[in-house]
XYZ file of C-alpha atoms in Angstrom:
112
model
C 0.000 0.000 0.000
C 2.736 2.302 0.985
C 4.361 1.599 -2.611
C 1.492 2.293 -4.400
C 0.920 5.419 -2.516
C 4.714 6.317 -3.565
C 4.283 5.761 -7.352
C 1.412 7.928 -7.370
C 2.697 10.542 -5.353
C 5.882 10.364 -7.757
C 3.421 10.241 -10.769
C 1.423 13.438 -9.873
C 4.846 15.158 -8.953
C 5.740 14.365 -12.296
C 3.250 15.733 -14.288
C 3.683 19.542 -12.650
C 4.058 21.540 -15.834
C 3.142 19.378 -18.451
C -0.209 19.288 -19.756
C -2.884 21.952 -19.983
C -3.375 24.391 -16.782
C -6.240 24.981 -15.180
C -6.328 28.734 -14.781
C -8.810 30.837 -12.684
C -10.601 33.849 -14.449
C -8.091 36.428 -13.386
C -5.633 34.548 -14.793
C -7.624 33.959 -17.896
C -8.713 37.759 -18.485
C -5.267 39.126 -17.461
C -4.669 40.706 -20.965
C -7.988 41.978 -21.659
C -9.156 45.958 -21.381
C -11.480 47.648 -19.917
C -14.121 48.823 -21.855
C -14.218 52.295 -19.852
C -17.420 53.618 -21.962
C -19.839 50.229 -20.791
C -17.671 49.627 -17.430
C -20.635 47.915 -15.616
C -21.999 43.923 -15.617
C -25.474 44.225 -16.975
C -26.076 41.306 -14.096
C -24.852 42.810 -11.049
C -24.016 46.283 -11.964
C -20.484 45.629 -10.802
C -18.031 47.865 -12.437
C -15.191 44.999 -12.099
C -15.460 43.914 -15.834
C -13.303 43.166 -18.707
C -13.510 43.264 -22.342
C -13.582 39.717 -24.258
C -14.829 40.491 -27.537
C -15.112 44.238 -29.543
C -15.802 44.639 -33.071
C -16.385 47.860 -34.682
C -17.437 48.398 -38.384
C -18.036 52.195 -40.195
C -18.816 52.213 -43.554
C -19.765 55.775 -45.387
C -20.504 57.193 -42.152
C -22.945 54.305 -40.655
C -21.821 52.167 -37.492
C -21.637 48.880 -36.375
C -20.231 47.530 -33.231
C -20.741 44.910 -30.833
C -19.303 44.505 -27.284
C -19.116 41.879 -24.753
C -17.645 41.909 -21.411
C -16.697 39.527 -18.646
C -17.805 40.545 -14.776
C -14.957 39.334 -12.590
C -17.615 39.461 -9.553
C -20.412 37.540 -10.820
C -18.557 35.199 -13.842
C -21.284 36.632 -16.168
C -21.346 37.854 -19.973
C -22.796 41.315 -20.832
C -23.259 41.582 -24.955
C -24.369 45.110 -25.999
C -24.364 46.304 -29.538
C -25.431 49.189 -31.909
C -26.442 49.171 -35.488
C -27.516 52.482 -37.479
C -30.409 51.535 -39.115
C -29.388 52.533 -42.274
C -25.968 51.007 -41.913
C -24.901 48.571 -45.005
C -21.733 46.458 -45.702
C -19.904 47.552 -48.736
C -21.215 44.047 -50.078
C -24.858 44.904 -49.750
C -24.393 48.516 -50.676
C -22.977 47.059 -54.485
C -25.845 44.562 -54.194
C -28.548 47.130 -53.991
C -26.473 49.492 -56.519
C -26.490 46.729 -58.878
C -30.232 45.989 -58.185
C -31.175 49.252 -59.149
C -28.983 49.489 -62.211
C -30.866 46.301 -63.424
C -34.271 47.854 -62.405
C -33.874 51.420 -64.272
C -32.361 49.004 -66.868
C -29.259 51.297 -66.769
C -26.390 50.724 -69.476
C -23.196 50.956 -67.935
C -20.799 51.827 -70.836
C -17.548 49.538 -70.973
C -14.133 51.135 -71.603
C -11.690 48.518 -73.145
């Protein structure tokens, strides 16, 4: 008993950094900003929050941007976001141009 106590002793010893880490949320979040202009958990109105996901999009003067943040309190994700509501990606903005070339029935001259 006392030998198979050893060997697994020596085993877990062993494996100390090898492997995947279990890390705590501080630890995961460490490199992460603050989003200073939504600070606060939409849960627990904490104001201990980080930022885990941001994506911003302006095209001809419309925006687009979605935020998400981590509360370090309560381990819950806040997800705000913001749309114009006349905001278009450049893809549907050629779409709807091309549309409505094809409607008038438009000729677009070709230079060769």
């Amino acid at each position: 008993m006392e030998q198979d106590h050893a060997r697994r002793s020596r085993r877990d010893q062993s494996s100390i950094g090898h492997g995947y880490k279990i890390m705590t949320v501080n630890e995961w979040s460490a490199r992460w900003k603050r989003n200073e202009d939504f600070p606060n958990c939409l849960h627990c109105d904490s104001n201990n929050t980080k930022e885990h996901h941001f994506i911003q999009t302006w095209c001809r003067q419309k925006k687009k941007w979605e935020s998400e943040l981590l509360c370090l309190d309560c381990h819950a994700f806040s997800w705000r976001s913001y749309c114009d509501p006349d905001f278009q990606t450049p893809e549907q903005y050629q779409k709807q141009y091309w549309e409505q070339l094809v409607k008038n029935k438009v000729v677009v001259p070709v230079t060769v």
